[in-house]
C-alpha positions in Angstrom: -0.1 -0.1 -0.1 1.3 3.4 -1.3 0.4 6.8 0.8 -0.7 9.5 -1.9 1.8 12.0 -0.7 2.3 13.8 -4.1 -1.3 13.8 -5.0 -1.8 15.8 -1.9 0.9 18.5 -2.8 -1.4 21.5 -2.7 -1.7 21.1 1.3 1.9 21.0 1.8 2.7 23.9 -0.4 -0.4 25.9 1.5 1.3 24.9 4.7 5.1 25.5 3.9 3.8 28.8 2.0 2.2 30.2 5.1 5.2 29.2 7.5 7.5 30.8 5.4 5.5 34.0 5.0 5.0 34.2 8.6 8.9 33.5 9.0 9.8 36.1 6.5 7.4 38.9 8.3 9.0 38.2 11.7 12.9 38.5 10.2 11.7 41.7 8.7 9.8 42.9 11.5 12.0 42.0 14.5 15.0 40.8 12.9 17.5 38.7 14.8 18.8 39.6 18.4 22.3 39.6 17.8 24.8 38.5 20.5 28.5 39.1 21.5 29.8 37.5 18.4 28.0 40.1 16.1 28.1 43.1 18.4 31.3 43.3 19.9 31.6 43.0 23.8 34.1 41.1 26.4 35.3 37.7 26.6 36.8 37.2 30.3 38.5 33.8 31.3 38.8 33.4 35.1 40.2 30.3 37.3 39.0 29.4 40.9 40.8 27.6 43.3 40.5 24.1 43.7 38.1 23.9 47.1 35.8 26.8 45.4 34.7 25.9 41.8 31.2 27.2 41.2 28.7 25.6 38.8 27.8 27.9 35.7 24.3 28.7 37.1 25.8 29.7 40.4 28.3 32.4 38.6 25.2 33.3 36.4 23.0 33.9 39.3 25.8 35.9 41.0 26.2 38.2 37.9 22.6 38.5 37.6 22.2 41.5 39.6 24.6 43.2 37.0 22.1 42.6 34.3 25.0 42.1 31.8 23.4 42.0 28.2 24.0 38.7 26.6 26.1 37.1 29.3 27.2 33.4 28.6 28.9 31.4 31.3 30.9 28.3 29.9 32.9 26.3 32.2 36.5 25.2 31.1 39.1 22.4 32.3 41.4 23.3 34.9 38.6 25.1 37.3 38.5 27.5 34.7 35.0 29.8 33.2 34.8 31.7 30.1 32.3 34.9 30.7 30.9 36.6 27.7 28.8 39.8 27.7 28.1 43.0 25.8 30.0 45.7 27.9 33.0 46.4 27.0 34.6 49.0 29.5 37.0 48.3 32.3 34.6 49.4 34.9 32.3 46.8 34.2 34.8 44.2 34.4 36.2 45.1 37.6 32.8 45.0 39.1 32.7 41.4 37.3 35.5 40.3 38.8 34.7 41.6 42.3 31.5 39.7 42.0 33.3 36.6 41.5 35.6 37.2 44.3 32.4 37.2 46.4 32.1 33.5 45.1 36.0 32.7 45.4 38.0 35.4 47.0 41.3 33.8 45.4 39.7 33.8 42.0 42.3 34.5 39.2 41.7 36.5 36.2 43.8 34.9 33.2 42.7 37.2 30.3 40.2 39.7 29.2 39.7 40.3 25.4 37.6 42.5 23.7 35.9 41.8 20.6 35.6 45.0 18.5 33.1 46.0 15.8 35.0 45.5 13.0 35.7 41.8 13.9 32.3 41.3 14.0 31.2 43.0 10.8 33.8 40.7 9.1 32.2 37.8 10.9 28.5 38.8 9.7 30.0 39.1 6.2 31.7 35.8 6.1 28.5 34.3 7.5 26.6 35.3 4.8 29.2 34.6 2.3 29.4 31.4 3.5 25.8 30.4 3.6 25.3 31.6 0.0 28.6 29.6 -1.6 27.0 26.6 0.4 23.8 26.9 -1.4 25.6 27.6 -4.8 28.0 24.8 -4.3 24.7 22.4 -3.6 22.9 23.6 -6.5 26.0 22.5 -8.7 26.4 19.3 -6.9 22.8 18.0 -7.2 22.8 19.3 -10.9 26.3 17.6 -11.7 25.0 14.1 -9.8 21.8 13.8 -11.9 23.2 14.7 -15.2 22.1 11.0 -16.4 18.4 11.9 -15.9 17.6 14.7 -18.3 14.1 13.7 -19.0 11.2 14.6 -18.2 13.0 17.2 -15.6 16.6 18.2 -16.2 19.3 18.0 -13.7 19.4 21.8 -13.1 15.7 21.4 -12.1 16.4 18.8 -9.6 19.3 21.2 -8.2 16.6 24.2 -8.2 13.9 22.2 -6.3 16.5 21.0 -3.9 17.6 24.7 -3.2 14.3 26.0 -2.8 13.7 23.0 -0.1 16.9 24.1 1.7 15.8 27.9 1.6 12.4 27.0 3.1 14.2 25.2 6.1 16.7 27.9 6.7 14.1 30.8 6.4 11.8 28.9 9.1 14.3 28.4 11.4 15.7 31.9 11.2 12.1 33.0 11.7 11.9 30.6 14.6 14.7 32.4 16.3 13.4 35.8 15.4 10.2 34.9 17.3 12.3 33.5 20.3 14.6 36.6 20.2 11.6 38.9 20.4 9.9 37.0 23.0 12.4 35.4 25.2 15.3 37.0 24.5 17.5 34.0 22.9 20.3 35.8 21.0 22.1 34.2 17.8 26.1 34.1 17.4 28.3 31.8 15.6 26.9 28.6 16.7 23.9 29.7 15.1 25.3 29.9 11.8 26.9 26.5 12.4 23.6 25.2 13.1 22.3 26.9 9.6 25.3 25.2 7.5 24.8 21.9 9.4 20.9 22.0 8.4 22.1 22.7 4.6 24.2 19.5 4.9 21.5 17.1 6.8 18.4 18.4 4.4 20.1 17.9 1.2 21.5 14.5 2.3 17.7 13.4 2.9 16.6 15.2 -0.4 19.3 13.4 -2.5 18.0 10.2 -1.1 14.9 10.6 -2.5 15.9 12.1 -5.5 18.3 9.1 -6.2 15.5 6.6 -5.8 13.2 8.8 -8.3 16.2 8.5 -10.8 16.6 4.7 -10.3 12.8 4.2 -10.7 13.1 6.7 -13.9 16.2 4.5 -15.6 14.0 1.2 -15.1 10.8 2.7 -15.8 9.3 1.4 -19.0 7.8 4.2 -21.7 4.6 5.4 -20.9 4.9 4.9 -17.0 3.1 7.6 -14.9 5.8 10.2 -13.6 3.5 11.3 -10.8 3.5 7.7 -9.8 7.2 7.0 -9.7 7.7 10.0 -7.6 5.4 9.0 -5.4 6.5 5.5 -5.3 9.9 6.8 -4.8 8.6 8.8 -1.7 7.0 5.6 0.0 10.2 3.3 -0.7 12.2 5.9 1.3 9.9 7.2 3.8 10.5 4.9 6.7 14.3 5.1 6.2 14.0 9.0 6.3 11.8 9.2 9.2 13.7 6.7 11.1 17.3 8.3 10.8 15.6 11.8 11.7 14.3 10.4 14.7 17.3 9.3 15.7 19.0 12.5 15.2 16.0 14.3 16.7 16.1 12.2 20.0 19.8 13.0 20.5 19.2 16.8 19.9 16.4 16.7 22.1 19.2 15.0 25.1 21.5 17.9 24.2 18.9 20.8 24.4 17.8 19.5 27.7 21.1 18.5 29.4 23.8 19.7 27.3 24.0 23.1 29.3 23.1 26.6 28.3 26.4 26.7 26.0 25.2 24.5 23.4 21.3 24.7 24.2 20.0 27.1 21.5 22.7 25.4 18.8 20.8 22.1 19.6 17.4 23.8 19.5 18.6 25.2 15.7 19.4 21.9 14.5 15.9 20.5 15.9 13.9 23.0 14.2 16.2 22.5 10.9 16.3 18.5 10.9 12.5 18.7 11.6 11.6 20.6 8.8 14.4 19.3 6.6 13.0 16.0 6.8 9.5 17.6 6.4 10.6 19.4 3.2 12.6 16.3 1.4 9.3 14.6 1.5 6.6 17.0 0.9 8.5 20.0 -0.7 11.3 19.0 -3.1 9.8 15.9 -4.8 6.5 17.5 -5.2 8.2 20.4 -6.8 9.6 17.9 -9.6 5.8 16.6 -10.4 4.9 20.6 -10.2 7.5 21.5 -12.7 6.9 18.2 -14.7 3.3 19.5 -15.2 4.4 23.0 -15.9 6.5 21.8 -18.9 3.6 19.5 -20.4 0.4 19.8 -21.4 -2.1 18.6 -18.9 -3.0 15.5 -21.1 0.6 14.1 -20.7 1.1 12.4 -17.6 3.8 9.8 -18.7 7.2 9.7 -19.3 
């Protein structure tokens, strides 16, 4: 028994269109809440004595009264701790050190680095360029990989379908973080860019698995076979594999988001959103676009290859 996935593609288009539109409105209206990596600030490393090493939550609670913006606390080896916050003046740094001495009078300041705006602007430019180049590279790879399947949909159209599905995943993930930034104060930094690039890799991998099965079935198909039926059969043949693979990744990411600590929590949440929608788009968007493109290229009376 085959599920009529492709035959119900119009519902997927409406669902994806509404989510993408809502995400674009959130990004345009609220933008992203940028963290220290993009706006500049201070990176301070300290080391506590062996008998008075606090947890990150304790340090965060003690510094809470100072209302430092974009504060992150990350424990390191050797009883150390990395503190990041937006302020970059000596007065604030002295107050931070004084507060930490309230926890451990012998705490040692190992270094204080200031992240300037020029570095942050360069990082923004590199993040945008890296994402654009990744999308271009993926389109070129898909077009090359499917060069043997030139009919009824060209290899470039496979690549275009994959890129539209990837853009769908990235826009929705960014929209979710725009929403979280506006209502919950969640900030984005370099880990968020790393999460977006990871989502690109995961999502295109899932899409290519489905495309590859479409290619195999097309090469085996006899003349006169229904193209829409071939794509739907290919989806059904890979559906269990796609869902099971994604579930194993999602279970791990949930564990990291819940128990992995503050420093990796939002990185894991970004991957959770991206992997979830990446799996959805490879099934309901990328493959459906092949059928929609086929119907655009050929008259309504033609349904077979």
